[in-house]
């Protein structure tokens, strides 16, 4: 993208006159760019930038100033000397060639959708639905076996998502998938066949699907039932699907209110669905039919008196105890219904069909049909299911507790203190396992006998944007909070282990958003090789499941981690967290809520093996001015164990460890390890005390918040920091050893300070504009306007920006997320720049807002996290060490060993086959084998003691095991160690 014409820069002319008058341009200690310059204020009305007919031109003034436009990164101000102009034009022509060397991977991770998972009949595989794909996991080791993408949904701007997945009742290897746009797939989950072709049902919205095995004519086949919306007309439609084609369909019910929670049972005998406060029950009229169009159901409506959030139905054969019951009820099945309501009640309808007949008879009365009511949940019931024997009802909700209702004794059993809100519950077909889908993007499989987890699958658990809808929001409650603000997610990679990345997360989406603002008190460790969470540890106080409501019904807000930084060797982790009481809690007290703000700086020792964190030092209010001031930035020294912080008090503090002593004697831990304590080693004051004296001004300042950032140079000798207050903004260059301010620069900051970095001798400042400044030549290289609208509160205001620096490629990445005019959608872009070029090497648009950008460790490139909990890799195509994300087991092709179950009559390992004659050594002897045994095996089988296998597989939980490749080769090494009989 080439430069475009612009008017002459008045600031450049002013500097040019200074050079003529004094012969040499001098710069005071605090240099301020000329007022009215393009880089310090709003551009003049005469300045225009744009492209005409897809082409771009360039113009320069007498000082060599060039103004360019880079995509939506509007105006780029490039200040270089005249002798560099030809090289700049040459670089502009080769931009397309250089940008092609950068590659953006497909997104990995993502959110598990609020859909019931599928546990196969043999309970060996777990099928989960994600944004644009379905994924098959092994229940034995929690590893990803197969990822089946759906091309119709794999589009960046598509808002279509999966709404239902159902296992085929006829073929156990077929799974039915439905999307909100009316797509229906019949996919073989063992090999992915059928994902390319989709059947399309014309509708405005498809809400739910249920598949039942029905006899149509002489044969049984799968018949999908779907609930759709056709321009305000809600229908239950039965589809005739043959040979992966939608032959015909028929609407069996039509009404104006939404139809949700669709269930079809007993070979199409009954259809159950919910519609706001009503239950829709449809019974088949005819027992035999030749076509789907002949299906006919009679529907009944039951009023539950509360909004329905979930339901489950159980149909069993009727057992007659006497002839009278057989004469009255006949052979019709027993239909039992359990319903979860929005206000926490669980309704149980027992043997529903005879009661409906009695209600419609002349002897029946209005109150003949009354359900049994249970109530324990204080909010909405998110999921409810029947046990296989019908003796229990299993329910879950936002209390993070699994409740088992025993119907005979009216007693309850609890499984409390789960990690997040329960969204979905599935009972296995054998009844030996419960599958729980939790709100923190995880799935856990529990054994019904011991209530212990056997499988755990955890994805990226960061907060997503926009805040997901919850069943608790159906009823308006006290303290209900909806946050639309997009916040940055702190993330870091330990330099000692580049295969793991750490995010700051909360206790699920609903709990994290339930207070006065988003809270992220936990740190999650994600394995990039398996794309699964390994561990989660609390870094601040948490209150996920106990009494987390005030006396007035408001949710208690947890702290939020604001900063995260590892030391250069990965042995230390520094974190900053902040908590402030809501205004409603201090309205009756003196002072503002900011005066009761709690800010902590914590230093953690990282264990070398499992990377567990041990709290070593906690600094209360590290920046204190009569109250705890927030910390704007946290940085780690790349050479020594030292961290730097900058706060609202305008002070930079350096923190270093000291050996712990007691009475002059070194203190050691239980394993003889040296103990340390962290303390402030140096304090650097950036500005004079400018506290307002007027009491009214003090009250106003409590609601104002500045900004700042701090960073070390590559060698750790220089510290740069930026501080912005109501009085102005400035950038300071500090000697890290002496603590003296070497230079102060004004005019590079517009709006709030987002980040500041040093790349060699180049200073990169990120605010509402991206400014690149050369500290050696003391001149501005170029700048990029990140707001297309100069009004910070305008419709196109930049709402979130990030920056990361990759020292391997000498580049830096900038991510910008901004709202579109007259739209709630957030457009996100990431651009990779080099310090000597104003045009980015690559610009990529992301479908979701970017919440974190981290430079990769051990390879070039960046890791990008978006607001949909998806991780992207941006790397140079020429880098052979670029990060590779997790792959399904079927894509690894480990020595051509199939991941599917092998036949019993075949050896389980390929290495047990007959060895080549050439591999035999002279120390080996031939052994006579009987003919019967020779037909089965060509050599004696290897006997491996169980203790050896236990040493491999019992070292860690399934989700924390080494990669599958390492485990495979370790096992095969045991079996191949003694494949022949050695000579004595």
XYZ file of C-alpha atoms in Angstrom, residues 508-943:
436
model
C -17.095 -19.782 34.503
C -18.838 -17.185 32.396
C -21.881 -16.602 34.595
C -20.058 -16.338 37.910
C -17.357 -14.090 36.422
C -19.978 -11.660 35.078
C -22.394 -11.882 38.008
C -20.772 -9.175 40.139
C -20.326 -5.489 39.452
C -17.762 -6.272 36.752
C -15.834 -9.117 35.135
C -13.602 -11.004 37.562
C -10.656 -13.249 36.662
C -9.058 -14.559 39.869
C -7.556 -17.753 38.372
C -4.706 -18.677 36.058
C -5.168 -21.507 33.572
C -2.313 -23.453 32.037
C -3.057 -24.616 28.497
C -1.014 -27.248 26.691
C -0.542 -26.102 23.105
C 0.250 -29.615 21.909
C -3.132 -30.975 22.997
C -5.059 -27.671 23.241
C -6.402 -28.710 26.630
C -6.161 -27.175 30.058
C -3.623 -28.827 32.341
C -4.248 -26.994 35.591
C -6.048 -24.052 37.098
C -4.875 -22.218 40.200
C -6.305 -19.345 42.198
C -4.079 -16.264 42.388
C -6.534 -14.159 44.391
C -9.349 -14.880 46.794
C -12.269 -16.713 45.214
C -15.826 -17.479 46.250
C -17.223 -19.741 43.545
C -19.764 -21.929 45.328
C -20.208 -20.961 48.993
C -22.199 -17.969 50.240
C -21.477 -15.735 47.272
C -24.526 -13.480 47.673
C -25.019 -10.539 49.982
C -28.027 -10.164 52.267
C -29.713 -8.060 49.571
C -29.167 -10.640 46.864
C -26.201 -9.020 45.119
C -23.358 -11.218 43.880
C -20.019 -10.773 45.608
C -17.425 -9.529 43.142
C -14.101 -11.329 42.969
C -10.778 -9.611 42.186
C -9.458 -9.299 38.659
C -5.881 -10.053 37.628
C -4.577 -7.085 35.633
C -0.960 -8.045 34.924
C 1.135 -11.153 34.342
C 4.885 -11.435 33.656
C 7.485 -14.218 33.869
C 11.142 -13.723 34.638
C 13.663 -14.385 31.887
C 14.441 -17.927 33.129
C 10.843 -18.769 34.040
C 11.569 -19.296 37.733
C 9.493 -16.346 38.948
C 6.041 -15.041 38.095
C 4.797 -11.586 39.035
C 1.077 -10.788 39.044
C -1.005 -7.738 39.859
C -4.640 -7.918 40.895
C -7.213 -5.311 41.811
C -10.553 -5.250 43.581
C -12.900 -2.352 44.237
C -16.234 -2.560 46.049
C -19.312 -1.618 44.041
C -20.653 1.878 44.565
C -23.913 0.501 45.933
C -22.063 -1.097 48.861
C -20.400 2.134 49.984
C -23.160 4.591 49.182
C -24.003 4.929 52.884
C -20.348 5.349 53.917
C -18.026 8.317 53.689
C -15.739 8.513 50.734
C -15.833 6.829 47.348
C -15.328 3.205 46.460
C -11.888 4.077 45.044
C -10.683 4.845 48.563
C -11.404 1.209 49.478
C -9.649 -0.201 46.456
C -7.381 -3.195 47.089
C -4.291 -3.593 44.907
C -1.747 -6.370 45.353
C 1.573 -7.218 43.732
C 2.438 -10.897 44.174
C 5.579 -12.864 43.407
C 5.312 -16.603 42.804
C 8.013 -19.256 42.665
C 7.502 -21.601 39.692
C 8.275 -25.262 40.313
C 10.508 -26.659 37.561
C 8.498 -29.838 36.971
C 4.753 -29.246 36.922
C 5.073 -25.430 36.998
C 2.924 -25.086 40.099
C 2.989 -21.661 41.707
C 4.010 -20.977 45.291
C 3.342 -17.546 46.742
C 6.596 -16.064 48.052
C 5.808 -12.386 48.634
C 2.689 -10.240 48.574
C 3.025 -6.464 48.435
C -0.053 -4.631 49.687
C -0.689 -1.334 47.904
C 2.652 -1.129 46.056
C 1.718 2.381 44.869
C 0.207 4.199 47.842
C -0.786 7.858 48.150
C -3.123 7.695 51.101
C -5.074 5.061 49.203
C -4.175 2.121 46.992
C -3.474 3.382 43.491
C -3.940 1.066 40.493
C -0.934 -0.422 38.717
C -0.784 0.603 35.070
C 2.016 -1.634 33.840
C 4.207 -4.592 34.804
C 7.448 -5.573 33.044
C 10.178 -8.188 33.559
C 13.896 -7.579 33.097
C 15.157 -9.855 30.271
C 18.543 -10.415 31.960
C 18.155 -10.600 35.742
C 15.475 -11.345 38.305
C 13.872 -7.924 38.408
C 10.427 -6.508 37.733
C 9.194 -2.960 37.219
C 5.789 -1.433 37.940
C 4.260 1.955 37.239
C 1.203 3.253 39.060
C -1.216 6.119 39.125
C 0.997 7.900 41.656
C 3.455 8.651 38.832
C 6.192 6.477 40.353
C 8.178 3.622 38.822
C 9.307 0.969 41.308
C 11.873 -1.753 40.718
C 11.466 -5.034 42.582
C 14.271 -7.522 43.249
C 14.603 -10.676 45.386
C 16.714 -10.858 48.512
C 17.866 -13.956 50.353
C 15.784 -14.473 53.452
C 17.738 -14.265 56.677
C 16.975 -14.634 60.343
C 19.461 -13.175 62.820
C 22.081 -13.169 60.115
C 21.566 -16.827 59.253
C 20.235 -17.902 55.868
C 16.770 -19.438 56.006
C 16.158 -22.555 53.910
C 13.038 -24.502 53.029
C 12.132 -28.082 53.875
C 14.115 -29.443 50.897
C 17.143 -27.285 51.553
C 16.047 -24.720 49.005
C 17.090 -21.123 49.464
C 14.205 -18.878 50.482
C 13.763 -15.393 49.047
C 11.731 -12.292 49.712
C 10.840 -9.646 47.163
C 11.096 -5.967 48.019
C 11.336 -2.600 46.308
C 14.946 -1.900 45.366
C 14.512 1.504 43.725
C 11.871 4.216 43.447
C 11.860 6.603 40.497
C 9.603 9.671 40.625
C 8.416 10.744 37.185
C 6.504 13.894 38.065
C 6.058 16.361 40.837
C 3.188 16.194 43.274
C 0.254 17.638 41.365
C -2.516 16.661 43.755
C -5.446 19.104 43.558
C -6.155 21.184 46.607
C -9.815 21.929 45.971
C -12.057 19.340 47.748
C -14.387 19.286 44.748
C -11.440 18.485 42.509
C -10.504 15.609 44.809
C -13.996 14.187 44.477
C -13.808 14.482 40.696
C -10.380 12.822 40.602
C -11.793 9.762 42.337
C -13.787 9.012 39.193
C -10.971 9.820 36.750
C -8.334 7.300 35.853
C -5.115 7.826 33.986
C -3.017 5.346 32.045
C 0.553 4.203 31.769
C 2.971 1.506 30.644
C 6.523 0.361 31.336
C 9.033 -1.822 29.455
C 12.697 -2.886 29.546
C 15.111 -2.858 26.641
C 16.478 -6.104 25.235
C 19.647 -5.917 27.339
C 17.859 -4.627 30.445
C 19.982 -1.478 30.669
C 17.198 0.950 29.738
C 13.737 1.358 31.130
C 11.067 3.286 29.223
C 7.773 4.307 30.728
C 4.765 6.371 29.730
C 2.432 8.084 32.153
C -0.793 9.891 31.363
C -2.822 11.968 33.810
C -5.375 14.750 33.645
C -2.452 17.175 33.361
C -0.903 15.556 30.276
C 1.176 12.654 29.053
C 4.924 12.115 28.836
C 7.409 9.372 27.989
C 10.587 8.930 30.035
C 13.771 7.057 29.216
C 15.457 5.837 32.404
C 18.797 4.251 33.169
C 17.818 0.988 34.837
C 20.980 0.765 36.966
C 21.158 4.299 38.329
C 17.466 5.133 38.133
C 18.134 8.516 36.513
C 15.851 9.916 33.841
C 17.971 10.364 30.704
C 15.329 11.841 28.429
C 11.688 12.909 28.452
C 9.563 13.082 25.306
C 6.186 14.757 24.891
C 3.672 14.657 22.071
C 3.807 10.969 21.192
C 0.672 10.078 23.149
C -2.896 10.724 22.064
C -5.623 9.511 24.385
C -5.027 6.645 26.795
C -1.684 4.878 26.887
C -2.102 1.218 25.957
C 1.483 -0.062 25.771
C 5.089 0.912 25.214
C 7.966 -1.237 23.964
C 11.633 -0.991 23.001
C 12.856 -2.810 19.914
C 16.580 -2.254 19.556
C 16.910 1.547 19.503
C 13.319 2.073 18.373
C 10.642 3.212 20.781
C 7.115 2.018 19.967
C 4.237 3.786 21.710
C 0.669 2.541 21.464
C -2.219 4.855 22.318
C -4.951 6.107 20.019
C -2.075 6.329 17.585
C 0.868 4.054 16.977
C 4.083 6.072 17.097
C 7.526 4.703 16.177
C 10.398 6.836 17.446
C 14.164 6.456 16.982
C 15.930 7.198 20.274
C 19.404 7.398 18.693
C 18.614 9.903 15.938
C 15.990 11.545 18.180
C 13.337 11.707 15.479
C 9.925 10.282 14.691
C 10.016 7.543 12.066
C 6.288 7.142 11.420
C 2.917 7.011 13.086
C -0.342 5.173 12.450
C -3.768 6.576 13.241
C -5.792 3.835 14.918
C -9.026 5.795 15.150
C -10.749 6.733 11.934
C -12.855 9.098 14.029
C -10.939 11.594 16.138
C -13.745 11.685 18.700
C -12.775 9.127 21.396
C -16.452 8.597 22.120
C -17.531 8.490 18.500
C -19.134 5.548 16.720
C -15.827 4.347 15.334
C -13.778 4.688 18.502
C -11.014 2.181 19.047
C -12.198 0.164 22.030
C -9.302 -2.243 22.550
C -5.726 -2.334 21.296
C -2.811 -4.658 22.023
C 0.862 -4.836 21.134
C 3.510 -7.547 21.289
C 7.168 -7.555 20.220
C 8.996 -10.466 18.593
C 12.748 -10.023 18.979
C 13.509 -12.955 16.676
C 12.051 -11.240 13.616
C 12.529 -7.658 14.912
C 8.845 -6.962 14.384
C 5.924 -5.914 16.523
C 2.253 -6.780 16.168
C -0.628 -4.398 16.827
C -4.204 -5.563 17.240
C -7.093 -3.125 16.987
C -10.738 -3.877 17.784
C -13.294 -1.199 16.990
C -17.055 -1.055 16.725
C -18.670 -0.469 13.376
C -21.047 2.474 12.944
C -24.678 1.580 13.672
C -23.678 -1.975 14.566
C -22.948 -3.932 17.706
C -20.322 -6.069 15.973
C -16.664 -5.483 16.682
C -14.201 -5.483 13.792
C -10.699 -6.694 14.637
C -7.469 -6.478 12.699
C -3.911 -7.478 13.417
C -0.967 -5.873 11.651
C 2.702 -6.835 11.883
C 5.143 -3.925 11.506
C 8.888 -3.578 11.269
C 10.525 -0.480 12.788
C 11.992 0.757 9.508
C 8.819 0.522 7.405
C 5.564 2.320 7.793
C 3.582 -0.238 5.860
C 2.747 -3.434 7.713
C 4.170 -6.721 6.559
C 0.799 -8.385 6.982
C -2.722 -7.266 7.885
C -5.318 -9.879 8.815
C -8.955 -9.466 9.790
C -10.364 -11.616 12.570
C -14.047 -12.495 12.939
C -13.999 -11.937 16.704
C -12.484 -9.196 18.897
C -8.873 -9.809 19.876
C -8.362 -9.861 23.637
C -4.691 -10.860 23.863
C -1.545 -10.987 21.725
C 1.602 -12.785 22.935
C 4.931 -13.303 21.184
C 5.772 -16.982 20.727
C 8.702 -18.413 22.719
C 11.234 -20.607 20.942
C 9.941 -19.649 17.505
C 9.010 -16.573 15.553
C 5.521 -15.172 15.358
C 2.640 -14.425 17.671
C -0.256 -16.133 19.401
C -3.589 -14.340 19.167
C -6.536 -15.004 21.470
C -9.955 -13.764 20.424
C -13.157 -13.174 22.380
C -14.588 -16.546 21.279
C -11.823 -18.443 23.171
C -10.046 -19.328 19.917
C -6.275 -19.324 19.559
C -4.564 -18.318 16.322
C -0.930 -18.559 15.278
C 0.647 -15.812 13.158
C 4.114 -16.835 12.031
C 6.585 -16.438 9.205
C 6.264 -19.098 6.568
C 10.038 -19.533 6.325
C 10.402 -20.402 10.025
C 10.745 -24.161 10.446
C 10.348 -23.845 14.218
C 7.004 -22.110 14.071
C 4.491 -23.313 16.594
C 2.280 -26.246 15.571
C -1.044 -26.602 17.290
C -2.642 -29.794 18.473
C -3.705 -32.348 15.887
C -6.225 -35.179 16.184
C -4.805 -38.641 16.681
C -5.948 -39.798 13.258
C -3.883 -37.046 11.620
C -0.657 -38.073 13.357
C -0.385 -41.469 11.563
C 1.840 -42.900 14.246
C 3.673 -45.664 12.358
C 0.446 -46.281 10.418
C -1.203 -47.706 13.545
C -4.937 -47.245 13.333
C -6.598 -45.484 16.265
C -9.780 -47.477 15.839
C -10.315 -50.617 17.855
C -8.434 -53.592 16.445
C -9.923 -57.005 15.928
C -9.395 -59.490 18.736
C -7.796 -62.066 16.471
C -5.017 -59.651 15.465
C -2.012 -58.611 17.552
C -2.471 -55.236 19.235
C 0.908 -53.899 18.162
C 2.569 -53.966 14.782
C 5.938 -54.606 16.437
C 4.775 -58.078 17.537
C 4.776 -59.339 13.979
C 7.445 -61.638 12.593
C 10.881 -60.079 12.526
C 13.044 -60.019 9.442
C 15.685 -62.689 9.200
C 18.369 -60.090 8.664
C 17.809 -58.568 12.100
C 18.863 -61.736 13.926
C 22.277 -61.555 15.540
C 24.838 -64.270 16.119
C 24.049 -64.493 19.817
C 20.543 -65.672 19.100
C 19.499 -69.277 18.626
C 16.651 -70.829 16.718
C 13.835 -72.324 18.730
C 11.628 -75.141 17.525
C 8.003 -74.065 17.650
C 5.119 -76.507 17.304
C 3.117 -76.212 14.110
C -0.047 -75.139 15.931
C 1.770 -72.398 17.733
C 3.628 -71.361 14.596
C 0.373 -70.582 12.876
C -0.573 -68.119 15.612
C 2.684 -66.379 16.377
C 6.063 -66.399 14.718
C 7.938 -65.821 17.993
C 7.383 -66.012 21.696
C 5.197 -63.091 22.852
C 6.848 -60.463 24.966
C 5.824 -60.534 28.610
